[in-house]
Short mmCIF file of C-alpha atoms and ligand atoms in Angstrom, two decimals:
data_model
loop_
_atom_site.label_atom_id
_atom_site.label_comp_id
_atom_site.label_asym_id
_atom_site.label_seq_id
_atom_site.Cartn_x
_atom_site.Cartn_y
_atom_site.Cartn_z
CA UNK A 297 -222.97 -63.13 -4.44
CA UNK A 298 -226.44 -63.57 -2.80
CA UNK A 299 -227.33 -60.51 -4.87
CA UNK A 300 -226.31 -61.80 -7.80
CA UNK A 301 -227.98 -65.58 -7.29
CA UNK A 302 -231.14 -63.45 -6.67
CA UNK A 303 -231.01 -61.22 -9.93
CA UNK A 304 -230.00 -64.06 -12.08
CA UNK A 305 -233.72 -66.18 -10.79
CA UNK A 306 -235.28 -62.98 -11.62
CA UNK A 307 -234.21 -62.83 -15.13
CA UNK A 308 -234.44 -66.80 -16.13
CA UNK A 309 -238.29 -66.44 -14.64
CA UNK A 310 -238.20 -64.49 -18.51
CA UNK A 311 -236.33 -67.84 -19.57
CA UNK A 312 -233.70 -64.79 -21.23
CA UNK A 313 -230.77 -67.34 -20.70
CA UNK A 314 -227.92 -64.77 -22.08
CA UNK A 315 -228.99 -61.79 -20.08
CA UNK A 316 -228.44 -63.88 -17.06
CA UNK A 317 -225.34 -65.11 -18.17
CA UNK A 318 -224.07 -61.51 -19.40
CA UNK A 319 -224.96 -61.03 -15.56
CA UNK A 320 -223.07 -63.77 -14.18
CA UNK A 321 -219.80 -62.84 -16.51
CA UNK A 322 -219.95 -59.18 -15.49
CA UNK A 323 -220.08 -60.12 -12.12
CA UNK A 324 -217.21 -62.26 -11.95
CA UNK A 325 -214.96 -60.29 -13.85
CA UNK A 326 -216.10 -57.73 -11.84
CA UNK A 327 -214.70 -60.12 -9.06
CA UNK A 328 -211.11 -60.46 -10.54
CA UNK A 329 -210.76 -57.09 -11.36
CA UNK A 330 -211.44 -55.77 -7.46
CA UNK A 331 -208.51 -53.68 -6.47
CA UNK A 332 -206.90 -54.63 -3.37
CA UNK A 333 -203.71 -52.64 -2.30
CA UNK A 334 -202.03 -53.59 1.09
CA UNK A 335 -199.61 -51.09 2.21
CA UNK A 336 -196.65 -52.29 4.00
CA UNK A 337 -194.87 -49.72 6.41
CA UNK A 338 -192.31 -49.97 9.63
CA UNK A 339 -188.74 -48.83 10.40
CA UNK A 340 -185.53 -49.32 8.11
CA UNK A 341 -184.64 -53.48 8.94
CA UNK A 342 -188.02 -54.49 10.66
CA UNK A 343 -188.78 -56.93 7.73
CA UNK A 344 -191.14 -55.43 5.36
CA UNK A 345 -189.62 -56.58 2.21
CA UNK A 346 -189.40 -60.31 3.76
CA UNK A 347 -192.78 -59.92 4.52
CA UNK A 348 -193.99 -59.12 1.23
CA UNK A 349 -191.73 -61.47 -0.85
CA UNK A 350 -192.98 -63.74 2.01
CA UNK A 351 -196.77 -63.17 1.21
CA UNK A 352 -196.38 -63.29 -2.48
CA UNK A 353 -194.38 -66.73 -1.98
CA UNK A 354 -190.91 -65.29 -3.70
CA UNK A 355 -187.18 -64.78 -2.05
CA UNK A 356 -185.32 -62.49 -3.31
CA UNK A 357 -182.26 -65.18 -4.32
CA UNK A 358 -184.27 -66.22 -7.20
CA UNK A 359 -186.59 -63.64 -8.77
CA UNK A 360 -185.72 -60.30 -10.18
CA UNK A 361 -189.38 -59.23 -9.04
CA UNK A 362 -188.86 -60.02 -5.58
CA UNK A 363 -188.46 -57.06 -3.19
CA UNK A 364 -185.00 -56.60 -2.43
CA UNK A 365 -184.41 -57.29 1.51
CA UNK A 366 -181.46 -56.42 4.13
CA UNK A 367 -181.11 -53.30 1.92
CA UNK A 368 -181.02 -50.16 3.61
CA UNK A 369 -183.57 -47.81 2.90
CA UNK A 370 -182.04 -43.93 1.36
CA UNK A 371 -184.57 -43.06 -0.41
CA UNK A 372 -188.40 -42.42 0.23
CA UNK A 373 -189.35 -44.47 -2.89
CA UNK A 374 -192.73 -46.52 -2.69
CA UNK A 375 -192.90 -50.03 -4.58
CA UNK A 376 -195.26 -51.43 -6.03
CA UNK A 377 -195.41 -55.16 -5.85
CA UNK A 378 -198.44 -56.54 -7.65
CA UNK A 379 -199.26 -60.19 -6.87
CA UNK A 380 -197.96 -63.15 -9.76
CA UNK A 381 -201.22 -64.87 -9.90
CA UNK A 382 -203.51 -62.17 -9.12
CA UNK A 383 -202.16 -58.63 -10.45
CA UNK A 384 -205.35 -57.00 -9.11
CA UNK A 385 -203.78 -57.58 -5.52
CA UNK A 386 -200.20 -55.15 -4.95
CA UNK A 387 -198.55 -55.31 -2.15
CA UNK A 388 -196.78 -51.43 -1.41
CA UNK A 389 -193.14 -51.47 0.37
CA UNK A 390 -193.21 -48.24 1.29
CA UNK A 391 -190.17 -46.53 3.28
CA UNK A 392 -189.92 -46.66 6.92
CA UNK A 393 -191.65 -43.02 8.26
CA UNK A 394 -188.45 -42.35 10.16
CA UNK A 395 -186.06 -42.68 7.20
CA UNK A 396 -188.07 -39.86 4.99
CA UNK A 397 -187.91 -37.06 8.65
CA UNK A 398 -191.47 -36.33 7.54
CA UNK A 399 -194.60 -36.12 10.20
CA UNK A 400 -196.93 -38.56 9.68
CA UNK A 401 -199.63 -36.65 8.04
CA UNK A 402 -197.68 -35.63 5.70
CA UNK A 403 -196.05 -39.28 5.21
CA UNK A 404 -199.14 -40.63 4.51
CA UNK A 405 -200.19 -38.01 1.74
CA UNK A 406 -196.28 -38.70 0.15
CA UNK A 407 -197.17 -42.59 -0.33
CA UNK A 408 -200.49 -42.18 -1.61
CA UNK A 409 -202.64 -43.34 1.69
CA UNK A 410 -206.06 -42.84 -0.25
CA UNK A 411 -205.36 -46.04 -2.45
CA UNK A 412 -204.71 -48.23 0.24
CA UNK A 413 -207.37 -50.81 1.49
CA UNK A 414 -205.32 -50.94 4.46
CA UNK A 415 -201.66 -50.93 6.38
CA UNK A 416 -199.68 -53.18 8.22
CA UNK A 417 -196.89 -51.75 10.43
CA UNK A 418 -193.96 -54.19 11.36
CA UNK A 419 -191.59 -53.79 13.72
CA UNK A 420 -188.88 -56.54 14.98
CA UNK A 421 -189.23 -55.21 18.27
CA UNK A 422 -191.54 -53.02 20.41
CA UNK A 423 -193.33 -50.80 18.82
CA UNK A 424 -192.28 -46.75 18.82
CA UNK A 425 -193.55 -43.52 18.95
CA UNK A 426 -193.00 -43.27 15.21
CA UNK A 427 -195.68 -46.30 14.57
CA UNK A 428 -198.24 -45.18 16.82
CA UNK A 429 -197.97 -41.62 15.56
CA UNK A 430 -198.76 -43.08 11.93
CA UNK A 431 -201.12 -45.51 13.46
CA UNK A 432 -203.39 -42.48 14.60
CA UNK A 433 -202.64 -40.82 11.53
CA UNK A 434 -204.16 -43.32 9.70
CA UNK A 435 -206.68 -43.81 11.64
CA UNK A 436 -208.04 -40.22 10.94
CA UNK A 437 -207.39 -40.52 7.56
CA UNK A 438 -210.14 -43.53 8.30
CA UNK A 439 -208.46 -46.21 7.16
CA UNK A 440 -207.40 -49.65 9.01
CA UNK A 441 -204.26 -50.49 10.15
CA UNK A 442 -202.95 -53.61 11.84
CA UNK A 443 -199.36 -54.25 13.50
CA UNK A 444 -197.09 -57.01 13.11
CA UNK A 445 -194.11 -57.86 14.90
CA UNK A 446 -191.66 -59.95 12.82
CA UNK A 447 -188.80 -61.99 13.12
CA UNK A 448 -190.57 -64.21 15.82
CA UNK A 449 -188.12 -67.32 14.82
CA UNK A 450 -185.33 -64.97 16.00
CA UNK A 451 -187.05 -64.67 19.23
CA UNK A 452 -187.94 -68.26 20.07
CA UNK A 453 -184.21 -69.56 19.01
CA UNK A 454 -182.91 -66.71 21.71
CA UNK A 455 -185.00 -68.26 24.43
CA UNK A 456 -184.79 -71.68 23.56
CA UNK A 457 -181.57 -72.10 25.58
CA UNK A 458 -183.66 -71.14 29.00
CA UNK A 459 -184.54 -73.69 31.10
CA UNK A 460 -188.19 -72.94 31.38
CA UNK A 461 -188.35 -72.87 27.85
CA UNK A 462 -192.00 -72.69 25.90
CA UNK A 463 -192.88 -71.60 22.79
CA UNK A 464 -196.74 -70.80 24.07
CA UNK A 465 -194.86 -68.59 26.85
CA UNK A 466 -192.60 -67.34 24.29
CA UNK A 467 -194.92 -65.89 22.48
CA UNK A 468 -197.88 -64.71 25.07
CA UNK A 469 -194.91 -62.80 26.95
CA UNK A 470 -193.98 -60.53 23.39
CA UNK A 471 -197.80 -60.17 22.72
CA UNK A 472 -198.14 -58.71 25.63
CA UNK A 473 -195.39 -56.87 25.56
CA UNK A 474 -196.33 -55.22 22.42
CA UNK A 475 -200.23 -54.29 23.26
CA UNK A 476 -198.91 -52.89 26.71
CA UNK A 477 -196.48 -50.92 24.72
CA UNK A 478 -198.98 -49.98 21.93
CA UNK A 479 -201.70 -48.98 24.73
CA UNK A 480 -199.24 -46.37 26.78
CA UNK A 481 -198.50 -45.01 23.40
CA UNK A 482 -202.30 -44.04 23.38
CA UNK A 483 -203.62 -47.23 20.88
CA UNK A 484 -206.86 -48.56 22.63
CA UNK A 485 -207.15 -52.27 22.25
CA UNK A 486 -204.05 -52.60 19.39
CA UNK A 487 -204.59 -55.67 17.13
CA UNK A 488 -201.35 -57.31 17.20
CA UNK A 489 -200.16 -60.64 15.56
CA UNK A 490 -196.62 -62.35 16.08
CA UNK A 491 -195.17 -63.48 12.21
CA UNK A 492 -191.78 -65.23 11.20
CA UNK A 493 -192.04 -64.42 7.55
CA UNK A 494 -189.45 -67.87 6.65
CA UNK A 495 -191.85 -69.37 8.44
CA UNK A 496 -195.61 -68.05 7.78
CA UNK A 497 -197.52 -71.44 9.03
CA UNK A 498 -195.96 -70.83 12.56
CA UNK A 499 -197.19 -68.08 14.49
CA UNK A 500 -199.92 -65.42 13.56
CA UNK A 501 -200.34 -65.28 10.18
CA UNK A 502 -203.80 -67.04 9.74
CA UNK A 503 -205.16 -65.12 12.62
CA UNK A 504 -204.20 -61.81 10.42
CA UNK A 505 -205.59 -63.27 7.78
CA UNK A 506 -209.25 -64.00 9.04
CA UNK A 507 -209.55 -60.44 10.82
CA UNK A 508 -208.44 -59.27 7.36
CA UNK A 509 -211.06 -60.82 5.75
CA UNK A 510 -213.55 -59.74 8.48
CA UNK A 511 -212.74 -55.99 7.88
CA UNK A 512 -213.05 -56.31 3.99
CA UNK A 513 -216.09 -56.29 1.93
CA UNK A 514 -217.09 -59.54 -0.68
CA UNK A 515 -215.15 -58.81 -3.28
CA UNK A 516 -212.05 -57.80 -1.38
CA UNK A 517 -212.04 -60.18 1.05
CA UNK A 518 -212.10 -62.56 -2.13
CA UNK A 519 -209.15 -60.99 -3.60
CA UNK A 520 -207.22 -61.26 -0.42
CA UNK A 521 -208.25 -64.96 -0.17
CA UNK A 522 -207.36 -66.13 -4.12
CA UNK A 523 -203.75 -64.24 -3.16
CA UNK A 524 -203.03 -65.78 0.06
CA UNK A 525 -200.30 -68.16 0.57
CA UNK A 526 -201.34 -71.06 1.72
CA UNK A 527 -200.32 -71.32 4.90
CA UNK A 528 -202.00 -74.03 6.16
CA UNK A 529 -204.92 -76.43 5.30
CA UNK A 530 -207.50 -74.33 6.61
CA UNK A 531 -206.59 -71.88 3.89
CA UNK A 532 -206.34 -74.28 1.07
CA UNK A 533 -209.72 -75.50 2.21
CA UNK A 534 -211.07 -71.77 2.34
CA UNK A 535 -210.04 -71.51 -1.43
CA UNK A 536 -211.85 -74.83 -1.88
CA UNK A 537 -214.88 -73.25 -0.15
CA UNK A 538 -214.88 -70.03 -2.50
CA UNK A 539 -214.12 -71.94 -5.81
CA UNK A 540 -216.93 -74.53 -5.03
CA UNK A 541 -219.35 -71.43 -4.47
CA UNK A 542 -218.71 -70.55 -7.98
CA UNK A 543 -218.76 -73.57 -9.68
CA UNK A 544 -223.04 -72.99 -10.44
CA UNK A 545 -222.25 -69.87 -11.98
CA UNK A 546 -219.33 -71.67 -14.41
CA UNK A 547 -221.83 -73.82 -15.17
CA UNK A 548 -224.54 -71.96 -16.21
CA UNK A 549 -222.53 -70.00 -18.56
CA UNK A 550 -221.44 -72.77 -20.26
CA UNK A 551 -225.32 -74.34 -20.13
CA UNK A 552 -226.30 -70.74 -21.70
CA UNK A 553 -223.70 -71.55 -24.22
CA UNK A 554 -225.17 -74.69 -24.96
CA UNK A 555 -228.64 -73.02 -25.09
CA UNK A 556 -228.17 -70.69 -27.52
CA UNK A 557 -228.98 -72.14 -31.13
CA UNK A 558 -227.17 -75.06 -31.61
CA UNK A 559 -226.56 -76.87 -28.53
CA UNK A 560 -223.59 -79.28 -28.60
CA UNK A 561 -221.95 -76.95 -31.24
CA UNK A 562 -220.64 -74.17 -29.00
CA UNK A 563 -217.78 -76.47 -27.24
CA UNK A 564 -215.62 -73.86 -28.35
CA UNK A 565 -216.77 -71.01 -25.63
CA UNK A 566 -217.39 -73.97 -23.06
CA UNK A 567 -213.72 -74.86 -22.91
CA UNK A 568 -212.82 -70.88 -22.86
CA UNK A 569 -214.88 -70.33 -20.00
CA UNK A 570 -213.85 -73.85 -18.43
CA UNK A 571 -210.38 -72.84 -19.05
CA UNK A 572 -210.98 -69.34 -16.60
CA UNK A 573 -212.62 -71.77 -13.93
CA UNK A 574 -209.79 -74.01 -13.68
CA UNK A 575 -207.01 -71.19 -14.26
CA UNK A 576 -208.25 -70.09 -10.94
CA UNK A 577 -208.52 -73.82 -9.33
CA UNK A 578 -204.43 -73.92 -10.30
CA UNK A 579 -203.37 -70.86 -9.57
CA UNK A 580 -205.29 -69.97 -6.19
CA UNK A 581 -203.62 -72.93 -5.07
CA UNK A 582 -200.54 -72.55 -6.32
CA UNK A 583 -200.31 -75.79 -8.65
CA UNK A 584 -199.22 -73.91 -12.10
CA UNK A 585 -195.50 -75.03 -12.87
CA UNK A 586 -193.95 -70.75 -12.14
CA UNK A 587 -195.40 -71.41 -8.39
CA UNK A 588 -194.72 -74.85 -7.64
CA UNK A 589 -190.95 -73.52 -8.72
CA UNK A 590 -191.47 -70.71 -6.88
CA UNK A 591 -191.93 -72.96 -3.71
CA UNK A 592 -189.49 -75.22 -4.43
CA UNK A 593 -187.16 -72.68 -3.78
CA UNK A 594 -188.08 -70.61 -0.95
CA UNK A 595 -188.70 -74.31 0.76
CA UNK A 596 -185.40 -76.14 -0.78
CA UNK A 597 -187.87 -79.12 -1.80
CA UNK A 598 -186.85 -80.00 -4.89
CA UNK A 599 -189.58 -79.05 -7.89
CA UNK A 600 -189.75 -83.17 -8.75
CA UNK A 601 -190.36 -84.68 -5.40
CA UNK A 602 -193.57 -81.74 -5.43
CA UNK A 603 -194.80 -82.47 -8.81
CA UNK A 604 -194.13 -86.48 -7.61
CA UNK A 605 -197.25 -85.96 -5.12
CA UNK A 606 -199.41 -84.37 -7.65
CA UNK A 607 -202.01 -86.14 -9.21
CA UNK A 608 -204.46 -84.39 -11.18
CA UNK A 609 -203.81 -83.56 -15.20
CA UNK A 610 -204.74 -80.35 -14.52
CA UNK A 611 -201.91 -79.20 -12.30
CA UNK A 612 -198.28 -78.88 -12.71
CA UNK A 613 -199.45 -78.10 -16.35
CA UNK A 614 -200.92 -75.11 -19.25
CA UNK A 615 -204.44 -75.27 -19.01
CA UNK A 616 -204.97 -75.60 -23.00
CA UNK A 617 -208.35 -76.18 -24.53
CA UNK A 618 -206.50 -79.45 -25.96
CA UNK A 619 -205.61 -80.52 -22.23
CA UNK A 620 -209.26 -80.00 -21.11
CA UNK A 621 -210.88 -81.68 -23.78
CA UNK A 622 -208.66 -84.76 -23.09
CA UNK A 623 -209.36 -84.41 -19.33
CA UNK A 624 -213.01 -84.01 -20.00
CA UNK A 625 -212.60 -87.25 -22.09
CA UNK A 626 -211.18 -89.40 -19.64
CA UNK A 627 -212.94 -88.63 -16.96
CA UNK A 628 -216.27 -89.32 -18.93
CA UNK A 629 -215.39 -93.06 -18.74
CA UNK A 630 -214.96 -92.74 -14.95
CA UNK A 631 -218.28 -92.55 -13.29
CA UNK A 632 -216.82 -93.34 -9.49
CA UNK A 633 -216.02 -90.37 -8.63
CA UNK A 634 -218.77 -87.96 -9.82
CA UNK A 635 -221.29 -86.54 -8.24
CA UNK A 636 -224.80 -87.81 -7.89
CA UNK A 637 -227.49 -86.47 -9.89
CA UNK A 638 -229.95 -85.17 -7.00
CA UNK A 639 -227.32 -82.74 -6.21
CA UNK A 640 -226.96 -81.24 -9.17
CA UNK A 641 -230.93 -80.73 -9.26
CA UNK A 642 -230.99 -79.73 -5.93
CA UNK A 643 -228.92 -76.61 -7.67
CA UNK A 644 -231.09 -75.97 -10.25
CA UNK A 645 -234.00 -74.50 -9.11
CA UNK A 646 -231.09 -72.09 -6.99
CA UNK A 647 -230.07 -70.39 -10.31
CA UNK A 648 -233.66 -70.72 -11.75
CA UNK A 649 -232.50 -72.39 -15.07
CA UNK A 650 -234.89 -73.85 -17.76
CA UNK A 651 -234.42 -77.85 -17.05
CA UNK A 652 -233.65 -78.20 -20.50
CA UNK A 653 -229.95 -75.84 -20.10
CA UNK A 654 -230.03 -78.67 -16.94
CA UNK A 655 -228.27 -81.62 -19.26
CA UNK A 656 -225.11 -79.12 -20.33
CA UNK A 657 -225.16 -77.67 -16.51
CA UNK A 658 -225.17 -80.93 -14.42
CA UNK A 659 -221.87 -82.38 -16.93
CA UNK A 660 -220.05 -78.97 -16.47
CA UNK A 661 -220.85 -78.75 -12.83
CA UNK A 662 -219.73 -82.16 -12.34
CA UNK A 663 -216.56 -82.06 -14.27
CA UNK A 664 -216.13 -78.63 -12.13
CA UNK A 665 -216.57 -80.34 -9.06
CA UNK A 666 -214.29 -83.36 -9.41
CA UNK A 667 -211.61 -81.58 -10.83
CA UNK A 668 -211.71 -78.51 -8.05
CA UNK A 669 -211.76 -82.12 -5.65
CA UNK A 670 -208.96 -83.44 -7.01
CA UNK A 671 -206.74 -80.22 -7.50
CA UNK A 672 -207.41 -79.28 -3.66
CA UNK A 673 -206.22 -83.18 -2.58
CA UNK A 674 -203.25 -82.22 -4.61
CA UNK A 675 -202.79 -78.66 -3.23
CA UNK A 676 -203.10 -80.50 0.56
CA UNK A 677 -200.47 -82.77 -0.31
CA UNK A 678 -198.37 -80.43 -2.15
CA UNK A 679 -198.61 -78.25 1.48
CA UNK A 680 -197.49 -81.32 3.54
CA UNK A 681 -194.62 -82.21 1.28
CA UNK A 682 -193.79 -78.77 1.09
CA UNK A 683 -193.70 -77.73 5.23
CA UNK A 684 -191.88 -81.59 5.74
CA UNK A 685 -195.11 -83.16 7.11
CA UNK A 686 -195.41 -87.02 6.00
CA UNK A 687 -197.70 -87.30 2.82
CA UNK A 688 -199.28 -90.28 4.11
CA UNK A 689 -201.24 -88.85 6.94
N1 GDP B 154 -184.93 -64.35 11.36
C1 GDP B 154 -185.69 -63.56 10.61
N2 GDP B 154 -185.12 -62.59 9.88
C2 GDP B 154 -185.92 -61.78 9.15
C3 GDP B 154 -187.34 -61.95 9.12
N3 GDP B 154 -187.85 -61.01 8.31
C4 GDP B 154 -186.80 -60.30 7.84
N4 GDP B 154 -185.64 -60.76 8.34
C5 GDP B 154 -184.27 -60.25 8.04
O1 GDP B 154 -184.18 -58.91 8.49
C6 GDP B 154 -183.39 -58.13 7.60
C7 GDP B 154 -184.17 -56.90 7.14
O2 GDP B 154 -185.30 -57.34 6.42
P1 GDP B 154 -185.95 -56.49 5.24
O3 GDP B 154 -187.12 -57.25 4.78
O4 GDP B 154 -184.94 -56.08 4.25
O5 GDP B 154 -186.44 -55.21 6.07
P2 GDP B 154 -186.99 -53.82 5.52
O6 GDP B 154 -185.87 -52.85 5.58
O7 GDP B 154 -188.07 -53.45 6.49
O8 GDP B 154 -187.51 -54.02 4.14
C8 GDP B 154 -183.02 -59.03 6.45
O9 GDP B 154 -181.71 -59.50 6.65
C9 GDP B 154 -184.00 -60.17 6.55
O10 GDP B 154 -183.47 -61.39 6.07
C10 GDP B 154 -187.91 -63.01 9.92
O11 GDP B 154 -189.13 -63.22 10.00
N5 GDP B 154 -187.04 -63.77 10.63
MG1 MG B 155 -186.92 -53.02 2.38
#
């Protein structure tokens, strides 16, 4: 991204407005277009079709795509799951090593190891011989791996009953448990994190998340981000965070748009490229009407009492070039809410724009920027109503 900010001031110094934005668009469809293929491996039971109808925000009651789960494995068949919103992230179910009898260099050239950006290993209890061998493998194959131990709600309501009952405890004793396990087996300093895939906001899931993103490069680490569930607030504000970034680059496509020789007349390509900005406001946060079903169900909150909490236009909706230009309409009348002025300029001399592509930039940033605002209140609120937390707060 820095790269890109750079080469795009070096261009408009040339005031050649559509070579930078040529740059910009190659660059981010460059950006949706990044590969990212998580493999999913672990014994026969251990949860890895939970965990990726889990991550992809599906159960398997109500959708014919999700991964089928408490089947047992027979064959040594490799799925491909490929992400609703983002088909440029697939999540691989591939069999357990022990069901296919093969060693584990020879497992990993049978699933395809070279197209994976990296593996997670589950297993519901401590980890075996068979997952460190494939661990090792993988390692020499030089590719990451990270293990998860699942079914963590199982593991807390078994304990419960104890006297000296804590969660904390609870869960610092089967940590342990596992790295000890993991480091006899010959793994120096295993990376472990404790997940309940019904229940992804408890537990470890975030903390896999940001040392996923710290062993990725930009674009990946963007994919994995736009595909995440969201957890928690932290990731819905991370999304925020990464949309935001964007939103000078949205801009001054649509400004180049304007520039180029009739400004005012090319409303047209505005809205199209508009329409990609807030596609990816809705759907990173999982406000387009397939997810907010999708989480109705795995949640049992019923699909009205989440759209109930929603306030933008924008979400809960088709993002038509009809709904924008009515958006864009009644918003224009509102002036509380957008941002001031000196901001926007603040940004201009950043992308290195000719002041007169500034008028067109500064209304599309702002419209941008409120409605990213907006959508992100209604993503947080959409999050509490959906985990049971009280909307009000
Ligand atoms: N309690 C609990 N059960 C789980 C969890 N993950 C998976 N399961 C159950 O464990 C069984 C095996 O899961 P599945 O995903 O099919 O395992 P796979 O064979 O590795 O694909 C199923 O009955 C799941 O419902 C979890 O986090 N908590
Ligand atoms: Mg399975």
């Amino acid at each position: 991204m820095e790269d890109l900010i750079a080469g795009v001031k070096e261009i408009m110094k040339n005031n050649d407005v559509t070579a930078a934005a040529a740059k910009i668009k190659e660059y981010l469809e460059k950006e949706r277009n990044t590969p990212l293929n998580i493999a999913i491996t672990g014994e026969s039971g251990a949860g890895k079709s939970s965990f990726v109808n889990a991550f992809r925000g599906i159960t398997d009651e109500d959708d014919e795509r999700a991964a089928p789960t408490g089947v047992t494995e027979t064959t040594s068949e490799v799925t491909a799951y490929p992400h609703q919103n983002y088909p440029n992230v697939t999540l691989w179910d591939l069999p357990g090593i022990g069901t296919t009898k093969f060693p584990a260099k020879e497992y990993l050239e049978l699933v395809g190891f070279e197209k994976f950006d990296f593996f997670i290993i589950i297993s519901d209890t401590r980890f075996r011989e068979n997952d460190v061998k494939l661990a090792q493998e993988i390692q020499r194959m030089e590719k990451k791996f990270y293990f998860v131990r699942s079914k963590i709600d199982n593991d807390i309501n078994a304990e419960r009953r104890k006297r000296d009952f804590s969660k904390e405890g609870v869960l610092t004793k089967i940590k342990e448990n596992c790295i000890h396990g993991l480091t006899q087996l010959g793994i120096k300093s295993p990376q472990v994190f404790l997940v309940s895939t019904f229940e992804l906001h408890l537990c470890d899931f975030y903390l896999l998340h940001e040392t996923l993103e710290r062993d990725l490069d930009e674009l990946k680490k963007y994919a994995l981000l736009s595909a995440m569930p969201n957890i928690d607030l932290e990731i819905i504000s991370k999304k925020k965070e990464a949309f935001k970034h964007r939103i000078p680059l949205f801009a001054t496509l649509c400004a180049a748009g304007a520039a180029v020789p009739f400004p005012g007349l090319s409303s047209d390509t505005d809205l199209a490229v508009l329409a990609v900005a807030v596609k990816d406001y809705v759907l990173g946060f999982g406000l387009d009407i397939p997810s907010l079903k999708r989480l109705s169900s795995s949640t049992g909150v019923p699909y009205n009492d989440l759209c109930a909490v929603i306030n933008s236009p924008l979400a809960a909706a088709e993002i038509t070039s009809e709904l924008l230009l009515k958006v864009i309409i009644a918003q224009s009348s509102d002036t509380t809410e957008l941002t001031t002025a000196e901001e926007v300029f603040t940004l201009i001399p950043i992308i290195g724009m000719p002041v007169a592509m500034g008028i067109s930039f500064t209304r599309i940033y702002k419209f941008l920027n409120v409605n990213l605002s907006q959508l992100t209140e209604d993503a947080r609120r959409v999050f509490r109503r959906a985990v049971g937390i009280n909307t009000s707060v």
